[in-house]
mmCIF file of C-alpha atoms in Angstrom:
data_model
loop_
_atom_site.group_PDB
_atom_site.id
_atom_site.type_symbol
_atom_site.label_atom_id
_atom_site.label_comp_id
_atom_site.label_asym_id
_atom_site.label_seq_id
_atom_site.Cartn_x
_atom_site.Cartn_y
_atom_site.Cartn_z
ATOM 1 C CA UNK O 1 -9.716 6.680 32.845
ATOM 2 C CA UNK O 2 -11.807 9.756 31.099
ATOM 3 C CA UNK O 3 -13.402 10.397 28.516
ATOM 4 C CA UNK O 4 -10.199 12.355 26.876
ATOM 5 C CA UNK O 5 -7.874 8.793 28.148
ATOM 6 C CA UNK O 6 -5.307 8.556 30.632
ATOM 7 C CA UNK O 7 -4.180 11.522 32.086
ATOM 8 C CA UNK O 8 -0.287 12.461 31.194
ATOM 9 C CA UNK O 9 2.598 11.467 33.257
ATOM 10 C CA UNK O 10 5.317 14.316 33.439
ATOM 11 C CA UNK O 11 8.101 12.582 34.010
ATOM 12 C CA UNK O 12 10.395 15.490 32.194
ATOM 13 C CA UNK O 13 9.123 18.394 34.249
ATOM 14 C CA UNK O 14 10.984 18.565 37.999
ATOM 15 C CA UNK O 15 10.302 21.202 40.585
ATOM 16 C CA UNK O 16 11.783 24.751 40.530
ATOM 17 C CA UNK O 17 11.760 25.244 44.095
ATOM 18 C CA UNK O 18 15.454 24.918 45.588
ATOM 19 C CA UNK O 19 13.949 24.325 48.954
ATOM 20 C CA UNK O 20 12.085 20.746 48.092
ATOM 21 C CA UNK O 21 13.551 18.086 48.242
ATOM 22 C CA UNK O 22 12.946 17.063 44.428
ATOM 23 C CA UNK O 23 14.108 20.113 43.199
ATOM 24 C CA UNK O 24 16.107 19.506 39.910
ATOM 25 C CA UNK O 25 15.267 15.922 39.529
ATOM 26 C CA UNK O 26 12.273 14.439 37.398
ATOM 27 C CA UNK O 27 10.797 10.775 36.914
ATOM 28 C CA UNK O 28 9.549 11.365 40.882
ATOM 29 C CA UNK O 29 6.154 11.524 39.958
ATOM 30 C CA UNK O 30 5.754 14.217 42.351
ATOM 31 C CA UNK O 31 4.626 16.721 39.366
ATOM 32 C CA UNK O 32 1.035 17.009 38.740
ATOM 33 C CA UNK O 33 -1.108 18.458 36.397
ATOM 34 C CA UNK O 34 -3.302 21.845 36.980
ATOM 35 C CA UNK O 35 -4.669 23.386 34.202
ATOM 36 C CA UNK O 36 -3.707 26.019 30.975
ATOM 37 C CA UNK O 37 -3.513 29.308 30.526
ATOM 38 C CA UNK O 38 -3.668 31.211 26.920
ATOM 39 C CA UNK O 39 -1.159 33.582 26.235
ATOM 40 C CA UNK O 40 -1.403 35.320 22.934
ATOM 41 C CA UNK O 41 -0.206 32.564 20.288
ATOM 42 C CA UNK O 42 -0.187 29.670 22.555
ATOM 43 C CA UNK O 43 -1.415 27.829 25.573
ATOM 44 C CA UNK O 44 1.283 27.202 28.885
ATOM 45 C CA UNK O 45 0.571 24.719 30.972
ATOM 46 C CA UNK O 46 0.493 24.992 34.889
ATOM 47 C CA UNK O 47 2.009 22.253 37.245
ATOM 48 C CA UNK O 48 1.957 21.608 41.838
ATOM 49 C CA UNK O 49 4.970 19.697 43.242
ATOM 50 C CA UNK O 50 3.004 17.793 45.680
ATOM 51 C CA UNK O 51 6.026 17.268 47.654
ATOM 52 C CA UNK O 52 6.296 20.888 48.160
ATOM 53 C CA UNK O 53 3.015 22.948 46.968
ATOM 54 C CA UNK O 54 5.192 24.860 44.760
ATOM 55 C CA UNK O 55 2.865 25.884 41.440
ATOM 56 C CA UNK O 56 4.901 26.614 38.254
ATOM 57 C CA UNK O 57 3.918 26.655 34.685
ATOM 58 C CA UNK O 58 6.074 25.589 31.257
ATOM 59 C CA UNK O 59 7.790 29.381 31.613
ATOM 60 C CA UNK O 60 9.167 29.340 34.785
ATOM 61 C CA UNK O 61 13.257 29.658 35.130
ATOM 62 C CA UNK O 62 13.469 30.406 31.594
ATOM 63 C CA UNK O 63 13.679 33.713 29.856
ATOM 64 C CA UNK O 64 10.022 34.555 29.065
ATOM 65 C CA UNK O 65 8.891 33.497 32.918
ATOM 66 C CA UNK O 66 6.912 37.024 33.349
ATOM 67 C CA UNK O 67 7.264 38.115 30.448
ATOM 68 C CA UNK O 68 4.105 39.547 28.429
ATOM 69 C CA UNK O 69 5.386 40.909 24.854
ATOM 70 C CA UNK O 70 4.493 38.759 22.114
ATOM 71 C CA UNK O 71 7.958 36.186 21.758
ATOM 72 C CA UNK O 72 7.990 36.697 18.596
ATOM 73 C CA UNK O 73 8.896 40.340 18.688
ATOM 74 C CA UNK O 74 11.727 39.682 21.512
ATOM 75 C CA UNK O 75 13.376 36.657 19.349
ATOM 76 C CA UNK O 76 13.585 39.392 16.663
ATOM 77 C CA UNK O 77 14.970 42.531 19.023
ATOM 78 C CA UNK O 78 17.306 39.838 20.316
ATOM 79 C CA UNK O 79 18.814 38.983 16.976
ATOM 80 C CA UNK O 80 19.513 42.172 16.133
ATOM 81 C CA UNK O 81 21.450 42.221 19.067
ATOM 82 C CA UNK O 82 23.334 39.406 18.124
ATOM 83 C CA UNK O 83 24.162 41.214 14.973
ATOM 84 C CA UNK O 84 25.413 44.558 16.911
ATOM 85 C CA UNK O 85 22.610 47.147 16.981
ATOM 86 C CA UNK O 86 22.598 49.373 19.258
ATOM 87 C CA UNK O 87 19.723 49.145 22.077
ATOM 88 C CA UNK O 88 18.323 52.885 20.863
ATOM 89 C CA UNK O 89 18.011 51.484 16.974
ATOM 90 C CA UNK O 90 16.151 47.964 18.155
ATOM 91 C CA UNK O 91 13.388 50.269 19.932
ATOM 92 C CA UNK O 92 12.965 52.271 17.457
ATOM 93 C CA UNK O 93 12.417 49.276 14.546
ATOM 94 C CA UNK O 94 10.220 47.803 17.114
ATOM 95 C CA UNK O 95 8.687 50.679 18.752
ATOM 96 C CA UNK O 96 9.386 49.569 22.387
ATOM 97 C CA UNK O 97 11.490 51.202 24.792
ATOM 98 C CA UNK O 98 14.769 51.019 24.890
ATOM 99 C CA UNK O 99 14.658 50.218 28.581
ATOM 100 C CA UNK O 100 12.622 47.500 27.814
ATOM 101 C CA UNK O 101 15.132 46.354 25.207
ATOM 102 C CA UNK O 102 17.671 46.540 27.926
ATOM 103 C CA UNK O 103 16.275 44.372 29.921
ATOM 104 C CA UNK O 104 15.740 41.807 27.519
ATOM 105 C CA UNK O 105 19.163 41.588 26.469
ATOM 106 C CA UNK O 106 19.823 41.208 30.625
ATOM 107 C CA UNK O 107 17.565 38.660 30.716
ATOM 108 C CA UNK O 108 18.775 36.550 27.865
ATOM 109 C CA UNK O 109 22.716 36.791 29.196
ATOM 110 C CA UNK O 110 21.375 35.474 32.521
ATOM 111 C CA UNK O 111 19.841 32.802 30.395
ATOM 112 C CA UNK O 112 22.657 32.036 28.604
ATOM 113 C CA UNK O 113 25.195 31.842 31.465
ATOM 114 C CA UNK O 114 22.331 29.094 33.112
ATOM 115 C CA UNK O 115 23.179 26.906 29.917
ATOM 116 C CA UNK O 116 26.566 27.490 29.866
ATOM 117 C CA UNK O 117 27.010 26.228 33.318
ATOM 118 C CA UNK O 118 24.615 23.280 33.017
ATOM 119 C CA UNK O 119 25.708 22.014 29.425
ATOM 120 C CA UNK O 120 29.332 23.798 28.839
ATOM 121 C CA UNK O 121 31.015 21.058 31.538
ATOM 122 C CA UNK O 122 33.443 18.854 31.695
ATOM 123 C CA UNK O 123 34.634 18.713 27.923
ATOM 124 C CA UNK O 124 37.284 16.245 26.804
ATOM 125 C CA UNK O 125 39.445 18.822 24.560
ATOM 126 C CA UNK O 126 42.734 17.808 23.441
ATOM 127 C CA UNK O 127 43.581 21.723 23.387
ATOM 128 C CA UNK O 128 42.877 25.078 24.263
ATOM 129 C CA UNK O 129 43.920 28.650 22.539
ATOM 130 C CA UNK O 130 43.263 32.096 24.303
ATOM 131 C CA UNK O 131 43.721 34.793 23.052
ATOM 132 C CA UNK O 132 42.666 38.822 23.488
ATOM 133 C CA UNK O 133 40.339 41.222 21.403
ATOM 134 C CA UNK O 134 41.022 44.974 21.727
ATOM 135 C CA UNK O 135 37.496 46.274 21.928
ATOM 136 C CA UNK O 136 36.063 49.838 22.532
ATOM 137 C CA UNK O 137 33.556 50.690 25.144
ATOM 138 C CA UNK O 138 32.392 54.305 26.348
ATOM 139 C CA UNK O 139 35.051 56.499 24.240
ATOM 140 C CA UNK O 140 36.903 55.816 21.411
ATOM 141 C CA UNK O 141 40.840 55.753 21.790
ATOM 142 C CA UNK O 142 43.450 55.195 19.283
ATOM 143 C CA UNK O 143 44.834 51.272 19.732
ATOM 144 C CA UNK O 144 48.920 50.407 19.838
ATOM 145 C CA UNK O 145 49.544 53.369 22.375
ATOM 146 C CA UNK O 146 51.677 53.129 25.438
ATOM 147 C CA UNK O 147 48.395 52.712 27.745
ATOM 148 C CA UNK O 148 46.593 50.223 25.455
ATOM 149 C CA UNK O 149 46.943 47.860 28.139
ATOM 150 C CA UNK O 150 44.615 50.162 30.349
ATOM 151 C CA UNK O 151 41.644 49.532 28.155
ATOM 152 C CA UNK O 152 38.670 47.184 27.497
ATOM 153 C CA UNK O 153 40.225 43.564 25.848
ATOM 154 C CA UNK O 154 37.994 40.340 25.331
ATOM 155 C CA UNK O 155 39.864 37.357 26.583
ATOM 156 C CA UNK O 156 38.671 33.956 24.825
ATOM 157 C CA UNK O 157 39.233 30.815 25.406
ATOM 158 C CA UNK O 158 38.395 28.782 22.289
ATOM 159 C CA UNK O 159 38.450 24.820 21.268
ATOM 160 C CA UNK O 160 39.482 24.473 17.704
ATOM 161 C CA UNK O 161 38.568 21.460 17.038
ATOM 162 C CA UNK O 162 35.472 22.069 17.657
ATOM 163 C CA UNK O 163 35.157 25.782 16.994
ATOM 164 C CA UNK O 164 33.524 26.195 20.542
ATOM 165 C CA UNK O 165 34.211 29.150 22.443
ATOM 166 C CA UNK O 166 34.622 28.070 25.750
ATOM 167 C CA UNK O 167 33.817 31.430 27.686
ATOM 168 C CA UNK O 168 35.656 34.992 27.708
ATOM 169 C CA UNK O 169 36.181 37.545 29.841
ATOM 170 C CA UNK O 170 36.384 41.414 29.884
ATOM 171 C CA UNK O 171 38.535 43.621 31.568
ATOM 172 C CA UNK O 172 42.136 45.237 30.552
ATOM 173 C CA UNK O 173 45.304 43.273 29.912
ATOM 174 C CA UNK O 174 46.436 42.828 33.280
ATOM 175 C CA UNK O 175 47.201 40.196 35.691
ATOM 176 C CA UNK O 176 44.078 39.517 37.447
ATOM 177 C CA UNK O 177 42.178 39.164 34.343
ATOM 178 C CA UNK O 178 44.330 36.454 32.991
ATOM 179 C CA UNK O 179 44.235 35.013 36.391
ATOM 180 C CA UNK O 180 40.050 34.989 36.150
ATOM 181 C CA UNK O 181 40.411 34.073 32.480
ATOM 182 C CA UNK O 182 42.099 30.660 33.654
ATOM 183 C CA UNK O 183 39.698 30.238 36.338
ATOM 184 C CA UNK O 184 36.799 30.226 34.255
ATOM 185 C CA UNK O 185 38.454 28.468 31.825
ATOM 186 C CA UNK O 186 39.146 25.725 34.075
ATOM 187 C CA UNK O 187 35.629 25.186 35.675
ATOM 188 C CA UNK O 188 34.113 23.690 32.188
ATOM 189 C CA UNK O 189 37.172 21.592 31.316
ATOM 190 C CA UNK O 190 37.348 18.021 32.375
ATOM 191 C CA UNK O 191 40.245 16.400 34.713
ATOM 192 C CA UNK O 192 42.477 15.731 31.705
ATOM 193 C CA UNK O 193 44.304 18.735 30.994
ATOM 194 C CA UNK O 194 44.197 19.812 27.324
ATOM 195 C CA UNK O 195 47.447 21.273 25.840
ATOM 196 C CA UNK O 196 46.899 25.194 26.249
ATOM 197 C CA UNK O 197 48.119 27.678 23.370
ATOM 198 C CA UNK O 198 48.821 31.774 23.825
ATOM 199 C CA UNK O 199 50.243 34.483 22.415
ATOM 200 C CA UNK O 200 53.320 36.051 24.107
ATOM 201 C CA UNK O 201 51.760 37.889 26.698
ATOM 202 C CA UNK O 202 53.520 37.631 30.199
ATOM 203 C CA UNK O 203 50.586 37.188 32.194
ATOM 204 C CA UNK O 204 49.355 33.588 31.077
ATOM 205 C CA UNK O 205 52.073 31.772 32.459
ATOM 206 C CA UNK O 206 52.225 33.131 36.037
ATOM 207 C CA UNK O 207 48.083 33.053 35.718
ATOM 208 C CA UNK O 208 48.673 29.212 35.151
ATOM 209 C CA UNK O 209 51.347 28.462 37.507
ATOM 210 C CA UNK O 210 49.031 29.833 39.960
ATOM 211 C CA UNK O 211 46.336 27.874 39.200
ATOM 212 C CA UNK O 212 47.688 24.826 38.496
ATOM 213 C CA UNK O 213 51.031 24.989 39.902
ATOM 214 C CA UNK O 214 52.180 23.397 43.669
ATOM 215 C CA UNK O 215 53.891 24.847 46.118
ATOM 216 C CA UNK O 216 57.329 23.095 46.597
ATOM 217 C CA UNK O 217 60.058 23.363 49.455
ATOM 218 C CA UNK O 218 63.364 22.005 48.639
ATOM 219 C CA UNK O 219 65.381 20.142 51.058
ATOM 220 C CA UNK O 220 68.625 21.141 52.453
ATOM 221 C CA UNK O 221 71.525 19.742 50.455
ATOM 222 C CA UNK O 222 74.025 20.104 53.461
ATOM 223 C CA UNK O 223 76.595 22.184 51.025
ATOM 224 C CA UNK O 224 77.495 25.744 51.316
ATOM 225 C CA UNK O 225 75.393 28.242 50.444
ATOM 226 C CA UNK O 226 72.022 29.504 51.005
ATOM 227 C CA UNK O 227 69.567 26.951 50.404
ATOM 228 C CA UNK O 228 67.430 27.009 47.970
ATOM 229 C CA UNK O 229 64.142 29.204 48.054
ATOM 230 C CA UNK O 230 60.488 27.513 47.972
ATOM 231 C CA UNK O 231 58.802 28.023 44.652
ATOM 232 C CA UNK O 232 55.666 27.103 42.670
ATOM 233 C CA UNK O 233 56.708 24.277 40.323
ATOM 234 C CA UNK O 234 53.929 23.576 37.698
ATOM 235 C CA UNK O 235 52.236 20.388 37.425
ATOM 236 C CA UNK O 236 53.515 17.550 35.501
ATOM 237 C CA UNK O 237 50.163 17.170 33.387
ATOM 238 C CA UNK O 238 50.066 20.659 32.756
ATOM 239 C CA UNK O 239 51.127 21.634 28.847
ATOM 240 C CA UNK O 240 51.704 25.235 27.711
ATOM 241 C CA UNK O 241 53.196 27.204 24.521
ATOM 242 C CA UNK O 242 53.400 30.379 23.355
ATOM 243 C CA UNK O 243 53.136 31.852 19.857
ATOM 244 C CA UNK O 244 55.432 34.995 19.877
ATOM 245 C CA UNK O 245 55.400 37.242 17.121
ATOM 246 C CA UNK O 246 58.642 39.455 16.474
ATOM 247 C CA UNK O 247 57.559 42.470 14.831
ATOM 248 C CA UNK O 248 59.813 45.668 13.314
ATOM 249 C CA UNK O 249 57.616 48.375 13.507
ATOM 250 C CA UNK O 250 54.773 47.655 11.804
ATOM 251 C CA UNK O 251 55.842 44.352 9.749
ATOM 252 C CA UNK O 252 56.228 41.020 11.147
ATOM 253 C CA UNK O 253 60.039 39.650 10.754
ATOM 254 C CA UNK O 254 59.599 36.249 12.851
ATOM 255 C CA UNK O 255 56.940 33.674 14.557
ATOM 256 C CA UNK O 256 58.580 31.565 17.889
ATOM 257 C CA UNK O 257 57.050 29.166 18.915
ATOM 258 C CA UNK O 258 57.754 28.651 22.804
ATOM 259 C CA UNK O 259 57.141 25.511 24.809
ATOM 260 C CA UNK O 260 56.582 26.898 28.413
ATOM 261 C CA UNK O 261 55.639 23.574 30.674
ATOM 262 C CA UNK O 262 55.430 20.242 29.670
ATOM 263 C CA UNK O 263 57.386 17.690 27.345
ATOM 264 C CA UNK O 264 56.530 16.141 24.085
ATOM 265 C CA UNK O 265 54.306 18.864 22.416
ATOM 266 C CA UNK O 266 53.821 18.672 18.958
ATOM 267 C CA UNK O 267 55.539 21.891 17.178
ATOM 268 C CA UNK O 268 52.402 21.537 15.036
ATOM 269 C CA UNK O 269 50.144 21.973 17.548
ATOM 270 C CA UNK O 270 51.346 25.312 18.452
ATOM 271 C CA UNK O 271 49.161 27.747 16.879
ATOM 272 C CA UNK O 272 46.107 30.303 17.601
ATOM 273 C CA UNK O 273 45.386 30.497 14.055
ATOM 274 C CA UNK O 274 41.702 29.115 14.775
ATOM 275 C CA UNK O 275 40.967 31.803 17.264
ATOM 276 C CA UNK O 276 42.792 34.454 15.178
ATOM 277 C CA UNK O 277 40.466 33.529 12.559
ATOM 278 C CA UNK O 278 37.624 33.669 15.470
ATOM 279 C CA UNK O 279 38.698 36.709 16.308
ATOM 280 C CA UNK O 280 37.903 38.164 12.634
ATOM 281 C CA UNK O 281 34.845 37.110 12.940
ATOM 282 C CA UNK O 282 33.412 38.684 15.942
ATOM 283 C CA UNK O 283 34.939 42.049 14.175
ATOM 284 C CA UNK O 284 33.577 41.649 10.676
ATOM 285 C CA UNK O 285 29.772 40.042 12.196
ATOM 286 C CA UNK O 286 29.247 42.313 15.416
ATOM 287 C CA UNK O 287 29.050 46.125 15.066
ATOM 288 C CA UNK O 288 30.524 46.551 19.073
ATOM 289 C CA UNK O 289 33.256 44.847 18.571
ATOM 290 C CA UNK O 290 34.331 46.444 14.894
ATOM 291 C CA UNK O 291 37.769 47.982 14.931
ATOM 292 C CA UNK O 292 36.234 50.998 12.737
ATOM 293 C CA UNK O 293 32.757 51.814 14.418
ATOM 294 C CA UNK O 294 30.827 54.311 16.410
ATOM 295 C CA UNK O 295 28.077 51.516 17.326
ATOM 296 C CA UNK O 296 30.946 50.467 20.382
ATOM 297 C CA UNK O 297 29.237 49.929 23.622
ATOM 298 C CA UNK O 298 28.775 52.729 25.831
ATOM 299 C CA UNK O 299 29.072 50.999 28.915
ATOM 300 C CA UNK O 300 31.227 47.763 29.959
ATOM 301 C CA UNK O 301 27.495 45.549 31.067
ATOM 302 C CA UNK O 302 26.467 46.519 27.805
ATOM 303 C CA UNK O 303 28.735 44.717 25.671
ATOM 304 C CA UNK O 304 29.337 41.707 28.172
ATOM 305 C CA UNK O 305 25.530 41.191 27.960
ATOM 306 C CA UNK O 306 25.418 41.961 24.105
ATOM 307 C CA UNK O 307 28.557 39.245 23.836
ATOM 308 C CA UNK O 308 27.609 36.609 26.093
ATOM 309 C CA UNK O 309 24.328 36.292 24.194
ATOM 310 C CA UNK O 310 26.355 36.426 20.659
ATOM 311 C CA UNK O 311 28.800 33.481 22.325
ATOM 312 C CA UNK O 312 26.154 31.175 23.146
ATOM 313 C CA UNK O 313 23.928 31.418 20.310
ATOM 314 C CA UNK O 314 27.258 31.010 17.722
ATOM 315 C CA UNK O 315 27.770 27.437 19.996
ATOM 316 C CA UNK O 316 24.331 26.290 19.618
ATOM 317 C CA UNK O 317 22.304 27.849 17.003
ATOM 318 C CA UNK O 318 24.457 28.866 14.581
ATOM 319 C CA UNK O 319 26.067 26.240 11.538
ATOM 320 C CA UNK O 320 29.691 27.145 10.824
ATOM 321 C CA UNK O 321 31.491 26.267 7.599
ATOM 322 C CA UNK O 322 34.692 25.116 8.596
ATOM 323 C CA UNK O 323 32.496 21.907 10.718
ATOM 324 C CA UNK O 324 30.328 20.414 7.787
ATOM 325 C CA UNK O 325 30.675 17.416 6.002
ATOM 326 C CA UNK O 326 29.731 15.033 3.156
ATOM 327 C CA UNK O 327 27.332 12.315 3.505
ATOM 328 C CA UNK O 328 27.857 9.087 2.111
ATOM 329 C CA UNK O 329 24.575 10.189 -0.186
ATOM 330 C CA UNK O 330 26.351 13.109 -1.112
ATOM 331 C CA UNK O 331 24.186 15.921 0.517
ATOM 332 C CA UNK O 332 26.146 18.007 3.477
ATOM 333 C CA UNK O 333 25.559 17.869 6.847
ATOM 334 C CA UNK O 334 26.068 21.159 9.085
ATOM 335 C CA UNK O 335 26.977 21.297 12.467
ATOM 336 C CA UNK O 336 27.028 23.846 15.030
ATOM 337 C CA UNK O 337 29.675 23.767 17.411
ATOM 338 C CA UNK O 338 27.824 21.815 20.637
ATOM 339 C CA UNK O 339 26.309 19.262 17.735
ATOM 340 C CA UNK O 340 30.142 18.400 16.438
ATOM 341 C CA UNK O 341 31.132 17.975 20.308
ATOM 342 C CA UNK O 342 28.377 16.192 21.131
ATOM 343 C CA UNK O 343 26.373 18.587 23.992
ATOM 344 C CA UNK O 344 23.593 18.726 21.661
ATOM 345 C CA UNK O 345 21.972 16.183 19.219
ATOM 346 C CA UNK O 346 20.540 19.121 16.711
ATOM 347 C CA UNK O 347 21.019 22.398 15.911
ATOM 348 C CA UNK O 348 19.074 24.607 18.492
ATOM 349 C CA UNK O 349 16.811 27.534 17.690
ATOM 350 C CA UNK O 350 17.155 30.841 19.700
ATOM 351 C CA UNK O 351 13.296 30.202 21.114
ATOM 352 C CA UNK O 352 14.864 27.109 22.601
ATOM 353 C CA UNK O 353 17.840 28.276 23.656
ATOM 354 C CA UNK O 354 15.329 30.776 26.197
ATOM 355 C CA UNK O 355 13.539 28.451 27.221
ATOM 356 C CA UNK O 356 16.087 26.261 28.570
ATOM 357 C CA UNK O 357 15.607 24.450 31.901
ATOM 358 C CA UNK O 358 17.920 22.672 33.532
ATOM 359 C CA UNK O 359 17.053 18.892 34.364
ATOM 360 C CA UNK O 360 18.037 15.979 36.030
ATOM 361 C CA UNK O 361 16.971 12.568 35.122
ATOM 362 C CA UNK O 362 15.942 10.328 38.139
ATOM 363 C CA UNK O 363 17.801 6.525 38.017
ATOM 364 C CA UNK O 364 15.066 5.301 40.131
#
């Protein structure tokens, strides 16, 4: 033992190379120390797998690995980008290029899609609404026109009970979006099915036969007739309703609720108020997506990187209103949306939110 004590132990730091054999998993004691390096307001450490020979430092896989600007001028261009500015306004607050603003918001939607997949897994949710957000990107055209359909809509898949948006996709109201919508849906939910909520449109229920339907042949009865043709028969787990709105014109005359698949759904239940409500606040807190704006997005990447960023930072950085509650003492306790489920223990900060690395606890 030194002078300066026993040297540290990194049992939380794991390899980043995906060829050694540790990569992913700490508590090896394969990580060793090797030295500092100042950057402008802090220090980073630097780290050899001795498995591998691999050198990393505290930045690596995050979103400042390579990265030179001062963080705290990219935290701020990057929440004015959660708030809607355009890329040409943030360089010129900040004086920085707006290529250079560009990439940041790249880099942070890569970094946010890494923590969605890692942390965003397996939920147990009890149900699911989707729903779609007219949006305008490159032109501006008039919405409720016979080729409305043609144009740029923000599917979301929301949990209400939790206020956690679950992922979305863009793309225009057709089949093969509410097909990849379902998808991606699918790949952070748990085994249990939840019970799934929509709006009228067409598309969801073929999108979920198809995913979660089975493909059944019928046996020949030995009457007359043609037999009856195979078809795709939808799970017996699988729960689906619709809210359809009637409209006359412009004015609502009736709400339906539908119960597509599945038995014993409560009529309760049956409702995309939540996201509705969601919905409203994307419009009223994010300039792109504003029914009434010319700060839309000018191209498609633009907005998905813009909103992917916004998605992930309203999960786990942001308290929301409708998810505190009273202490026993009195006081209020806020949650964010991953805090109330349970994916995080506080509320996160956007700095940690970047520098997220995925990790995986060794059990021996």
């Amino acid at each position: 033992m030194g002078k300066r004590g026993a040297k540290p132990k990194f049992t939380d730091v794991f390899c980043p190379n995906k060829e050694c054999k540790f990569y992913g998993i700490s508590g090896k004691g394969n990580i060793i120390g090797n030295g500092t390096y100042q950057i402008k307001d802090k220090r980073v450490r630097k780290y050899i797998c001795r498995e591998c020979g691999r050198v990393f430092n505290d930045r690596t896989n995050t979103f400042f690995d390579n990265v030179r600007k001062d963080e705290s001028v990219i935290i701020l261009a990057l929440k004015m980008a959660i708030k809607g500015m355009s890329i040409q306004a943030i360089a010129d607050v900040l004086e920085v290029q707006p290529a250079t603003v560009s990439n940041w918001l790249f880099r942070a939607a890569k970094q946010c899609e890494k923590v969605n997949e890692d942390l965003m897994k397996d939920p147990n949710i009890s149900k699911v609404e989707m729903d779609e957000l007219w949006v305008i990107v490159e032109k501006k055209l008039p919405p409720r026109t016979e080729n409305e359909d043609e144009g740029t809509w923000m599917w979301v898949s929301f949990a209400p009970e939790f206020r956690l948006i679950i992922d979305f996709i863009l793309g225009p109201r057709k089949q093969y979006v509410a097909d990849e919508l379902i998808k991606t849906t699918d790949k952070h939910l748990s085994d249990s099915k939840p019970l799934f909520v929509t709006d009228g449109l067409k598309f969801y229920a073929e999108a979920f036969l198809k995913k979660y339907g089975e493909w059944m042949e019928f046996p020949r009865t030995g009457k007359k007739g043609r037999p009856k043709k195979p078809a795709i028969i939808p799970d017996e787990n699988l729960k689906y309703a619709q809210v359809v709105k009637n409209k006359k014109g412009k004015k609502l005359q009736k709400v339906e609720k539908r119960v597509i698949f599945g038995e014993n759904i409560d009529q309760s239940e049956i409702s995309t108020s939540l996201l509705e409500r969601q919905n409203l606040t994307f419009r009223q807190d994010n300039n792109r997506v504003s029914r009434k704006t010319i700060g839309f997005s000018k191209k498609i990447r633009f907005l998905y990187n813009q909103m992917r960023l916004y998605c992930t930072h309203f999960n786990f950085c942001r308290d929301h209103m409708g998810l505190k509650k009273e202490k026993e003492n009195g006081s209020i306790e806020k949650n964010t949306p991953a805090k109330k489920y349970g994916i995080t223990k506080s509320k996160w900060t956007l700095t940690k939110l970047l520098n997220y690395r995925c990790i995986k606890i060794s059990t021996n």
